[in-house]
GROMACS .gro file of C-alpha atoms in nm:
model
  180
    1MET     CA    1  -0.205  -6.057   2.552
    2PHE     CA    2  -0.342  -5.770   2.301
    3ASP     CA    3  -0.719  -5.674   2.341
    4PRO     CA    4  -0.838  -5.448   2.045
    5ALA     CA    5  -1.181  -5.383   2.160
    6ALA     CA    6  -1.046  -5.258   2.463
    7GLU     CA    7  -0.907  -4.909   2.594
    8HIS     CA    8  -0.611  -4.783   2.444
    9PRO     CA    9  -0.320  -4.842   2.645
   10TYR     CA   10  -0.121  -4.533   2.615
   11PRO     CA   11  -0.468  -4.218   2.584
   12ASP     CA   12  -0.310  -3.916   2.495
   13SER     CA   13  -0.313  -3.637   2.779
   14HIS     CA   14  -0.495  -3.303   2.743
   15GLN     CA   15  -0.426  -3.118   3.041
   16PRO     CA   16  -0.115  -3.104   3.252
   17ASP     CA   17  -0.205  -3.268   3.518
   18ALA     CA   18  -0.356  -3.554   3.382
   19PRO     CA   19  -0.166  -3.918   3.313
   20PRO     CA   20   0.049  -3.914   3.114
   21ALA     CA   21   0.300  -3.754   3.259
   22ALA     CA   22   0.391  -3.455   3.008
   23HIS     CA   23   0.794  -3.477   2.894
   24PRO     CA   24   0.969  -3.200   3.040
   25LEU     CA   25   1.065  -3.056   2.713
   26LEU     CA   26   0.672  -2.934   2.711
   27ALA     CA   27   0.701  -2.737   2.973
   28PRO     CA   28   0.653  -2.448   2.748
   29VAL     CA   29   0.335  -2.557   2.568
   30LEU     CA   30   0.124  -2.707   2.908
   31GLY     CA   31  -0.089  -2.421   2.910
   32LEU     CA   32  -0.225  -2.496   2.500
   33LEU     CA   33  -0.310  -2.872   2.628
   34GLY     CA   34  -0.677  -2.895   2.576
   35THR     CA   35  -0.968  -2.786   2.345
   36TRP     CA   36  -1.033  -2.445   2.254
   37ARG     CA   37  -1.329  -2.299   2.012
   38GLY     CA   38  -1.400  -1.953   1.969
   39ARG     CA   39  -1.508  -1.730   1.682
   40GLY     CA   40  -1.271  -1.521   1.465
   41GLU     CA   41  -1.252  -1.307   1.154
   42GLY     CA   42  -1.059  -1.377   0.847
   43GLY     CA   43  -1.009  -1.204   0.510
   44TYR     CA   44  -0.745  -1.177   0.194
   45PRO     CA   45  -0.732  -0.984  -0.122
   46THR     CA   46  -0.767  -1.274  -0.325
   47LEU     CA   47  -1.132  -1.356  -0.169
   48ASP     CA   48  -1.460  -1.137  -0.191
   49GLY     CA   49  -1.496  -1.048   0.128
   50ASP     CA   50  -1.452  -1.045   0.498
   51PHE     CA   51  -1.569  -1.334   0.702
   52ALA     CA   52  -1.642  -1.460   0.974
   53TYR     CA   53  -1.557  -1.876   1.141
   54GLY     CA   54  -1.601  -2.051   1.469
   55GLN     CA   55  -1.274  -2.237   1.546
   56GLU     CA   56  -1.179  -2.549   1.763
   57VAL     CA   57  -0.777  -2.603   1.822
   58VAL     CA   58  -0.745  -2.920   2.050
   59PHE     CA   59  -0.354  -3.036   2.173
   60SER     CA   60  -0.283  -3.305   2.323
   61HIS     CA   61   0.045  -3.551   2.394
   62ASP     CA   62   0.096  -3.845   2.524
   63GLY     CA   63   0.406  -3.839   2.699
   64ARG     CA   64   0.692  -3.833   2.488
   65PRO     CA   65   0.796  -3.441   2.364
   66PHE     CA   66   0.523  -3.390   2.093
   67LEU     CA   67   0.249  -3.186   2.107
   68ARG     CA   68  -0.089  -3.325   1.901
   69TYR     CA   69  -0.263  -3.023   1.688
   70GLU     CA   70  -0.563  -3.036   1.537
   71ALA     CA   71  -0.772  -2.731   1.417
   72ARG     CA   72  -1.113  -2.752   1.237
   73ALA     CA   73  -1.318  -2.435   1.140
   74TRP     CA   74  -1.660  -2.337   1.002
   75LEU     CA   75  -1.816  -2.046   0.823
   76LEU     CA   76  -2.023  -1.853   0.991
   77ASP     CA   77  -2.365  -1.618   0.860
   78ALA     CA   78  -2.455  -1.262   1.026
   79GLU     CA   79  -2.605  -1.400   1.328
   80ASP     CA   80  -2.342  -1.616   1.375
   81VAL     CA   81  -2.479  -1.956   1.234
   82PRO     CA   82  -2.266  -2.218   1.088
   83LEU     CA   83  -2.282  -2.221   0.792
   84ARG     CA   84  -2.050  -2.506   0.603
   85PRO     CA   85  -1.701  -2.664   0.710
   86ALA     CA   86  -1.375  -2.471   0.646
   87ALA     CA   87  -1.051  -2.500   0.701
   88ARG     CA   88  -0.915  -2.816   0.935
   89GLU     CA   89  -0.589  -2.967   0.970
   90SER     CA   90  -0.371  -3.178   1.181
   91GLY     CA   91  -0.037  -3.244   1.306
   92TRP     CA   92   0.239  -3.247   1.541
   93TRP     CA   93   0.498  -3.007   1.719
   94ARG     CA   94   0.777  -3.169   1.824
   95LEU     CA   95   0.974  -2.926   2.148
   96GLN     CA   96   1.317  -2.928   2.150
   97PRO     CA   97   1.553  -2.710   2.399
   98GLU     CA   98   1.533  -2.418   2.527
   99GLY     CA   99   1.146  -2.375   2.328
  100ARG     CA  100   1.292  -2.403   2.016
  101VAL     CA  101   0.908  -2.567   1.817
  102GLU     CA  102   0.987  -2.739   1.480
  103ALA     CA  103   0.566  -2.835   1.371
  104LEU     CA  104   0.444  -3.071   1.068
  105ILE     CA  105   0.064  -2.926   0.981
  106THR     CA  106  -0.097  -3.125   0.682
  107GLN     CA  107  -0.429  -2.978   0.554
  108PRO     CA  108  -0.656  -3.179   0.333
  109THR     CA  109  -0.639  -2.931   0.076
  110GLY     CA  110  -0.356  -3.093  -0.019
  111ILE     CA  111  -0.112  -2.899   0.172
  112ALA     CA  112   0.180  -3.024   0.391
  113GLU     CA  113   0.394  -2.753   0.587
  114ILE     CA  114   0.678  -2.755   0.860
  115ALA     CA  115   0.690  -2.441   1.065
  116VAL     CA  116   0.952  -2.382   1.323
  117GLY     CA  117   0.978  -2.180   1.595
  118GLN     CA  118   0.983  -2.053   1.945
  119ALA     CA  119   0.754  -2.109   2.264
  120GLY     CA  120   0.772  -1.962   2.613
  121LYS     CA  121   0.589  -1.716   2.893
  122GLY     CA  122   0.238  -1.786   2.686
  123THR     CA  123   0.318  -1.744   2.312
  124VAL     CA  124   0.429  -2.027   2.028
  125ASP     CA  125   0.523  -1.831   1.743
  126LEU     CA  126   0.583  -2.019   1.375
  127SER     CA  127   0.700  -1.977   1.122
  128THR     CA  128   0.764  -2.158   0.733
  129HIS     CA  129   1.034  -2.337   0.677
  130ASN     CA  130   0.943  -2.524   0.412
  131VAL     CA  131   0.550  -2.619   0.205
  132ALA     CA  132   0.474  -2.932  -0.022
  133LEU     CA  133   0.165  -2.892  -0.190
  134THR     CA  134   0.018  -3.189  -0.380
  135PRO     CA  135   0.015  -3.112  -0.809
  136THR     CA  136  -0.425  -2.982  -0.714
  137ALA     CA  137  -0.355  -2.738  -0.408
  138LYS     CA  138  -0.367  -2.378  -0.366
  139GLU     CA  139   0.008  -2.228  -0.391
  140VAL     CA  140   0.099  -2.123  -0.076
  141THR     CA  141   0.459  -1.958   0.011
  142ALA     CA  142   0.511  -1.895   0.374
  143THR     CA  143   0.253  -1.870   0.683
  144ARG     CA  144   0.228  -1.781   1.012
  145ARG     CA  145   0.082  -1.881   1.313
  146ARG     CA  146   0.106  -1.703   1.674
  147TYR     CA  147  -0.048  -1.856   2.020
  148THR     CA  148  -0.125  -1.645   2.287
  149LEU     CA  149  -0.206  -1.746   2.607
  150ALA     CA  150  -0.410  -1.415   2.723
  151ASP     CA  151  -0.535  -1.597   3.069
  152GLY     CA  152  -0.498  -1.966   3.188
  153ALA     CA  153  -0.885  -1.966   2.981
  154THR     CA  154  -0.824  -1.782   2.646
  155LEU     CA  155  -0.615  -1.806   2.359
  156THR     CA  156  -0.566  -1.541   2.119
  157PHE     CA  157  -0.441  -1.671   1.730
  158ALA     CA  158  -0.300  -1.489   1.452
  159PHE     CA  159  -0.248  -1.618   1.098
  160ASP     CA  160  -0.037  -1.503   0.809
  161LEU     CA  161  -0.111  -1.655   0.505
  162ALA     CA  162   0.162  -1.590   0.125
  163ALA     CA  163  -0.052  -1.707  -0.148
  164VAL     CA  164  -0.163  -1.750  -0.487
  165GLY     CA  165   0.113  -1.486  -0.568
  166ARG     CA  166   0.014  -1.271  -0.318
  167PRO     CA  167   0.320  -1.148   0.025
  168LEU     CA  168   0.290  -1.266   0.351
  169GLN     CA  169  -0.017  -1.075   0.528
  170HIS     CA  170  -0.262  -1.091   0.782
  171HIS     CA  171  -0.569  -1.375   0.709
  172LEU     CA  172  -0.712  -1.470   1.023
  173SER     CA  173  -0.767  -1.390   1.376
  174ALA     CA  174  -0.984  -1.522   1.681
  175SER     CA  175  -1.021  -1.618   2.033
  176LEU     CA  176  -1.067  -1.902   2.146
  177ARG     CA  177  -1.210  -2.021   2.550
  178ARG     CA  178  -1.132  -2.314   2.724
  179THR     CA  179  -1.393  -2.602   2.721
  180GLN     CA  180  -1.186  -2.893   2.823
   0.00000   0.00000   0.00000
């Protein structure tokens, strides 16, 4: 009998060698599993200036060919003290044969992205396939995300953005360290 107070019967795995076993299609992204935290820099022509931010990214799976993705960021002052929450998003990366990736990513600001790309050799490169916006969301027309495993404990992130009438250009970059 199902007991709603019991531990979840199908927990997510945050490590390649922890149960449940990873689906074979996840092989190109197994190095991403876990929690990553670090610091980044950002800027965009429509902003007052460049900024520093902290970021946490979590990747997990439940044994199927889907990678669960969550990211959150917070602005930092000149001494790296957190100022306030910034970007937040969550979604799913659907792994396909030959390292192809289809990603669904949503943000609480009313932006939903479908991105497609490729995973392999320690990198994942995703570009916009489609963007859906709520009626009050900021106009975003394209994005590009690149994740690179520099070594087993460092993940670099770069994010390009086309928004509010501007062409696709650099917006964010970060260096994250594995914490779990």
